[in-house]
mmCIF file of C-alpha atoms in Angstrom:
data_model
loop_
_atom_site.group_PDB
_atom_site.id
_atom_site.type_symbol
_atom_site.label_atom_id
_atom_site.label_comp_id
_atom_site.label_asym_id
_atom_site.label_seq_id
_atom_site.Cartn_x
_atom_site.Cartn_y
_atom_site.Cartn_z
ATOM 1 C CA UNK A 1 299.439 -82.116 175.483
ATOM 2 C CA UNK A 2 298.428 -81.241 171.618
ATOM 3 C CA UNK A 3 296.288 -77.705 171.402
ATOM 4 C CA UNK A 4 292.749 -77.928 169.332
ATOM 5 C CA UNK A 5 291.167 -74.857 167.821
ATOM 6 C CA UNK A 6 287.431 -74.575 168.131
ATOM 7 C CA UNK A 7 285.383 -74.265 165.292
ATOM 8 C CA UNK A 8 284.051 -70.958 166.142
ATOM 9 C CA UNK A 9 288.019 -69.085 166.897
ATOM 10 C CA UNK A 10 289.372 -71.144 163.301
ATOM 11 C CA UNK A 11 289.126 -68.673 161.007
ATOM 12 C CA UNK A 12 289.809 -70.552 158.306
ATOM 13 C CA UNK A 13 286.093 -71.304 157.588
ATOM 14 C CA UNK A 14 285.431 -66.997 157.239
ATOM 15 C CA UNK A 15 288.115 -66.700 154.858
ATOM 16 C CA UNK A 16 286.072 -66.311 151.507
ATOM 17 C CA UNK A 17 283.463 -64.038 153.576
ATOM 18 C CA UNK A 18 286.137 -61.705 154.193
ATOM 19 C CA UNK A 19 287.329 -61.937 151.188
ATOM 20 C CA UNK A 20 283.323 -61.082 149.392
ATOM 21 C CA UNK A 21 284.302 -58.095 152.200
ATOM 22 C CA UNK A 22 287.285 -57.293 150.714
ATOM 23 C CA UNK A 23 286.008 -57.316 147.546
ATOM 24 C CA UNK A 24 283.518 -54.333 147.243
ATOM 25 C CA UNK A 25 285.195 -52.126 149.369
ATOM 26 C CA UNK A 26 287.656 -52.322 146.726
ATOM 27 C CA UNK A 27 285.192 -51.732 143.929
ATOM 28 C CA UNK A 28 283.482 -49.056 146.111
ATOM 29 C CA UNK A 29 286.504 -47.288 146.666
ATOM 30 C CA UNK A 30 287.449 -47.581 142.923
ATOM 31 C CA UNK A 31 283.401 -46.396 142.407
ATOM 32 C CA UNK A 32 284.222 -43.082 143.801
ATOM 33 C CA UNK A 33 287.326 -42.328 143.070
ATOM 34 C CA UNK A 34 286.115 -42.700 139.154
ATOM 35 C CA UNK A 35 283.053 -40.200 140.715
ATOM 36 C CA UNK A 36 285.292 -37.699 142.541
ATOM 37 C CA UNK A 37 285.307 -34.312 140.898
ATOM 38 C CA UNK A 38 287.995 -31.772 142.254
ATOM 39 C CA UNK A 39 287.268 -28.265 141.867
ATOM 40 C CA UNK A 40 290.598 -25.507 140.863
ATOM 41 C CA UNK A 41 289.430 -22.414 143.217
ATOM 42 C CA UNK A 42 291.083 -20.262 140.102
ATOM 43 C CA UNK A 43 289.711 -21.426 137.261
ATOM 44 C CA UNK A 44 287.628 -20.143 135.218
ATOM 45 C CA UNK A 45 284.282 -21.055 135.500
ATOM 46 C CA UNK A 46 282.168 -20.850 132.156
ATOM 47 C CA UNK A 47 278.226 -20.086 132.676
ATOM 48 C CA UNK A 48 275.778 -21.172 129.949
ATOM 49 C CA UNK A 49 272.719 -19.567 129.471
ATOM 50 C CA UNK A 50 270.059 -21.523 128.016
ATOM 51 C CA UNK A 51 269.350 -19.744 124.735
ATOM 52 C CA UNK A 52 265.088 -18.433 124.186
ATOM 53 C CA UNK A 53 264.016 -20.805 121.166
ATOM 54 C CA UNK A 54 260.698 -18.374 120.239
ATOM 55 C CA UNK A 55 261.306 -16.549 117.309
ATOM 56 C CA UNK A 56 262.083 -12.834 116.091
ATOM 57 C CA UNK A 57 259.113 -10.617 116.135
ATOM 58 C CA UNK A 58 258.701 -8.179 113.519
ATOM 59 C CA UNK A 59 256.791 -5.287 112.882
ATOM 60 C CA UNK A 60 255.335 -5.366 108.773
ATOM 61 C CA UNK A 61 255.519 -2.183 106.676
ATOM 62 C CA UNK A 62 252.715 -2.806 104.365
ATOM 63 C CA UNK A 63 254.186 -0.376 101.353
ATOM 64 C CA UNK A 64 251.264 0.607 98.692
ATOM 65 C CA UNK A 65 251.930 0.394 95.465
ATOM 66 C CA UNK A 66 251.385 2.670 93.044
ATOM 67 C CA UNK A 67 249.740 2.437 89.586
ATOM 68 C CA UNK A 68 251.651 3.801 87.036
ATOM 69 C CA UNK A 69 249.126 6.493 84.646
ATOM 70 C CA UNK A 70 249.226 5.214 81.442
ATOM 71 C CA UNK A 71 251.085 6.112 78.324
ATOM 72 C CA UNK A 72 249.694 8.610 76.724
ATOM 73 C CA UNK A 73 249.365 7.453 73.161
ATOM 74 C CA UNK A 74 251.367 9.346 70.650
ATOM 75 C CA UNK A 75 250.262 9.353 66.787
ATOM 76 C CA UNK A 76 251.806 7.614 63.917
ATOM 77 C CA UNK A 77 253.032 10.321 61.799
ATOM 78 C CA UNK A 78 254.136 10.179 58.453
ATOM 79 C CA UNK A 79 257.957 9.731 58.073
ATOM 80 C CA UNK A 80 259.123 12.564 55.172
ATOM 81 C CA UNK A 81 261.735 10.637 53.061
ATOM 82 C CA UNK A 82 264.423 12.680 51.498
ATOM 83 C CA UNK A 83 266.360 11.831 48.926
ATOM 84 C CA UNK A 84 270.092 12.647 49.585
ATOM 85 C CA UNK A 85 271.419 12.463 46.158
ATOM 86 C CA UNK A 86 269.943 15.530 45.444
ATOM 87 C CA UNK A 87 272.209 18.264 45.834
ATOM 88 C CA UNK A 88 271.683 21.363 48.165
ATOM 89 C CA UNK A 89 273.929 24.371 48.115
ATOM 90 C CA UNK A 90 273.769 26.021 51.334
ATOM 91 C CA UNK A 91 274.975 29.129 50.668
ATOM 92 C CA UNK A 92 271.648 32.170 51.462
ATOM 93 C CA UNK A 93 271.034 33.247 47.572
ATOM 94 C CA UNK A 94 270.577 36.621 47.350
ATOM 95 C CA UNK A 95 269.254 38.430 43.806
ATOM 96 C CA UNK A 96 271.015 41.767 43.900
ATOM 97 C CA UNK A 97 269.653 43.875 41.064
ATOM 98 C CA UNK A 98 272.497 45.892 39.267
ATOM 99 C CA UNK A 99 270.497 48.843 38.360
ATOM 100 C CA UNK A 100 269.328 49.418 41.549
ATOM 101 C CA UNK A 101 272.778 51.181 43.836
ATOM 102 C CA UNK A 102 271.427 51.274 47.337
ATOM 103 C CA UNK A 103 274.126 52.400 49.467
ATOM 104 C CA UNK A 104 273.359 49.855 52.860
ATOM 105 C CA UNK A 105 274.718 51.609 55.898
ATOM 106 C CA UNK A 106 276.135 48.904 59.079
ATOM 107 C CA UNK A 107 274.619 47.787 61.335
ATOM 108 C CA UNK A 108 275.373 48.693 65.030
ATOM 109 C CA UNK A 109 272.709 47.141 67.595
ATOM 110 C CA UNK A 110 272.482 49.387 70.529
ATOM 111 C CA UNK A 111 272.448 46.806 72.997
ATOM 112 C CA UNK A 112 270.687 48.026 76.371
ATOM 113 C CA UNK A 113 272.870 49.290 79.222
ATOM 114 C CA UNK A 114 273.483 47.319 82.677
ATOM 115 C CA UNK A 115 271.954 49.298 85.997
ATOM 116 C CA UNK A 116 274.767 48.823 88.629
ATOM 117 C CA UNK A 117 274.113 45.694 90.619
ATOM 118 C CA UNK A 118 273.827 48.072 94.211
ATOM 119 C CA UNK A 119 273.328 44.907 97.574
ATOM 120 C CA UNK A 120 272.279 46.736 100.403
ATOM 121 C CA UNK A 121 272.201 43.823 102.980
ATOM 122 C CA UNK A 122 274.229 44.475 105.988
ATOM 123 C CA UNK A 123 277.902 42.437 106.337
ATOM 124 C CA UNK A 124 278.177 41.159 109.448
ATOM 125 C CA UNK A 125 281.490 39.922 109.568
ATOM 126 C CA UNK A 126 283.342 42.931 107.342
ATOM 127 C CA UNK A 127 287.167 43.312 106.724
ATOM 128 C CA UNK A 128 287.687 45.970 108.893
ATOM 129 C CA UNK A 129 284.600 46.511 111.393
ATOM 130 C CA UNK A 130 283.099 50.401 111.977
ATOM 131 C CA UNK A 131 284.419 52.112 115.292
ATOM 132 C CA UNK A 132 282.836 54.523 117.301
ATOM 133 C CA UNK A 133 284.613 57.950 117.462
ATOM 134 C CA UNK A 134 287.858 57.286 119.803
ATOM 135 C CA UNK A 135 287.592 53.824 119.783
ATOM 136 C CA UNK A 136 285.300 51.491 122.535
ATOM 137 C CA UNK A 137 286.010 53.024 125.747
ATOM 138 C CA UNK A 138 285.367 56.569 124.238
ATOM 139 C CA UNK A 139 281.886 54.773 123.494
ATOM 140 C CA UNK A 140 281.004 52.676 126.986
ATOM 141 C CA UNK A 141 281.938 56.633 128.806
ATOM 142 C CA UNK A 142 279.403 58.095 125.973
ATOM 143 C CA UNK A 143 276.576 55.212 126.883
ATOM 144 C CA UNK A 144 277.525 56.011 130.716
ATOM 145 C CA UNK A 145 276.876 59.702 130.749
ATOM 146 C CA UNK A 146 273.560 59.749 128.395
ATOM 147 C CA UNK A 147 271.864 56.862 129.820
ATOM 148 C CA UNK A 148 269.423 57.843 132.374
ATOM 149 C CA UNK A 149 267.589 55.026 134.518
ATOM 150 C CA UNK A 150 263.944 55.144 133.405
ATOM 151 C CA UNK A 151 261.682 55.815 136.525
ATOM 152 C CA UNK A 152 259.026 53.045 136.370
ATOM 153 C CA UNK A 153 262.178 50.403 136.197
ATOM 154 C CA UNK A 154 263.890 52.505 139.619
ATOM 155 C CA UNK A 155 260.721 51.599 141.948
ATOM 156 C CA UNK A 156 259.630 48.173 140.246
ATOM 157 C CA UNK A 157 263.714 46.844 140.607
ATOM 158 C CA UNK A 158 263.573 46.328 136.753
ATOM 159 C CA UNK A 159 267.327 45.528 135.356
ATOM 160 C CA UNK A 160 268.981 43.489 133.862
ATOM 161 C CA UNK A 161 270.506 43.545 129.272
ATOM 162 C CA UNK A 162 269.044 45.116 126.341
ATOM 163 C CA UNK A 163 269.601 44.075 123.465
ATOM 164 C CA UNK A 164 270.726 45.879 120.714
ATOM 165 C CA UNK A 165 270.911 45.238 116.798
ATOM 166 C CA UNK A 166 271.774 48.570 114.855
ATOM 167 C CA UNK A 167 272.755 49.317 111.108
ATOM 168 C CA UNK A 168 276.547 51.582 110.128
ATOM 169 C CA UNK A 169 276.126 53.529 107.061
ATOM 170 C CA UNK A 170 278.439 53.564 104.504
ATOM 171 C CA UNK A 171 278.072 57.742 105.459
ATOM 172 C CA UNK A 172 278.847 56.760 109.229
ATOM 173 C CA UNK A 173 275.351 57.108 110.540
ATOM 174 C CA UNK A 174 273.068 55.351 112.743
ATOM 175 C CA UNK A 175 270.203 53.817 111.479
ATOM 176 C CA UNK A 176 267.857 50.694 112.004
ATOM 177 C CA UNK A 177 267.891 50.423 116.469
ATOM 178 C CA UNK A 178 265.898 47.174 117.419
ATOM 179 C CA UNK A 179 265.647 45.870 120.411
ATOM 180 C CA UNK A 180 266.615 42.263 120.025
ATOM 181 C CA UNK A 181 265.992 41.190 123.991
ATOM 182 C CA UNK A 182 264.275 43.563 126.340
ATOM 183 C CA UNK A 183 263.781 44.129 129.982
ATOM 184 C CA UNK A 184 261.249 46.657 130.269
ATOM 185 C CA UNK A 185 259.884 49.585 132.144
ATOM 186 C CA UNK A 186 261.219 51.469 130.067
ATOM 187 C CA UNK A 187 265.168 50.926 129.809
ATOM 188 C CA UNK A 188 264.760 49.194 126.260
ATOM 189 C CA UNK A 189 263.175 53.029 124.610
ATOM 190 C CA UNK A 190 266.166 54.403 126.959
ATOM 191 C CA UNK A 191 269.024 52.013 124.623
ATOM 192 C CA UNK A 192 267.705 53.009 121.475
ATOM 193 C CA UNK A 193 267.154 56.500 122.167
ATOM 194 C CA UNK A 194 271.400 56.852 123.020
ATOM 195 C CA UNK A 195 272.268 55.001 120.600
ATOM 196 C CA UNK A 196 270.267 56.744 117.766
ATOM 197 C CA UNK A 197 271.617 59.837 119.354
ATOM 198 C CA UNK A 198 275.289 58.419 118.465
ATOM 199 C CA UNK A 199 277.835 60.281 116.684
ATOM 200 C CA UNK A 200 278.385 59.382 113.506
ATOM 201 C CA UNK A 201 280.430 56.271 113.333
ATOM 202 C CA UNK A 202 283.883 55.518 110.787
ATOM 203 C CA UNK A 203 282.138 52.709 108.486
ATOM 204 C CA UNK A 204 283.375 49.576 107.625
ATOM 205 C CA UNK A 205 285.339 48.315 104.841
ATOM 206 C CA UNK A 206 284.592 45.226 102.220
ATOM 207 C CA UNK A 207 286.401 45.182 98.907
ATOM 208 C CA UNK A 208 288.375 48.638 99.872
ATOM 209 C CA UNK A 209 284.760 51.007 99.480
ATOM 210 C CA UNK A 210 282.855 51.429 102.540
ATOM 211 C CA UNK A 211 279.638 48.782 103.302
ATOM 212 C CA UNK A 212 276.844 48.899 105.497
ATOM 213 C CA UNK A 213 277.238 47.200 108.835
ATOM 214 C CA UNK A 214 275.870 45.013 110.860
ATOM 215 C CA UNK A 215 276.181 45.689 114.985
ATOM 216 C CA UNK A 216 275.316 44.308 118.037
ATOM 217 C CA UNK A 217 275.262 46.087 121.502
ATOM 218 C CA UNK A 218 274.537 45.289 124.551
ATOM 219 C CA UNK A 219 273.491 47.657 127.301
ATOM 220 C CA UNK A 220 273.449 46.811 130.856
ATOM 221 C CA UNK A 221 270.982 48.572 133.629
ATOM 222 C CA UNK A 222 271.979 47.646 137.114
ATOM 223 C CA UNK A 223 270.744 48.811 140.018
ATOM 224 C CA UNK A 224 272.990 50.165 143.465
ATOM 225 C CA UNK A 225 271.075 49.984 146.863
#
């Protein structure tokens, strides 16, 4: 007995439908393949910032043009025309009367004597520095032995450094003792008094001659409890 397929079980009738579905799926797969973007985690990313199209603002500086003063009028003077054909003797003409024999002494102009220029400005950096008798250690000992701590500064607890300036003269004397920066309480005056009482120093030298030298000296006042 021959077996027959029913119309519902026969797939030949649905062949065109399956073909259309397969074609649609194929087109979708191709479209997705073109639209798919792969990202490399190690790739360099470039960020583009949108530029601001706002024009730059400038501050306008107005310069006032100065009017130039009028050019003064120069009067036109007549020009004297000299005839170059006339010979002129450049040598001075001296008329000497032979009958008058007069001896003319030699003229020797007297030149003014130039006074020597002496610069009394103290030198700050001489070739050879001035020196206290015996050196720096002797100067420190002299200051320590002669400076007396002022009672006012002692009672009020004032201590610090008094900065002095003085000039060592060419003969070694100390002059022009001034306080550059003081601390008060009588310490400034005491430091000036002791420096003025210093013995003569060995003077400074500049260009093989003794000169005035400016010298700075800090004097420290310290209280010990």
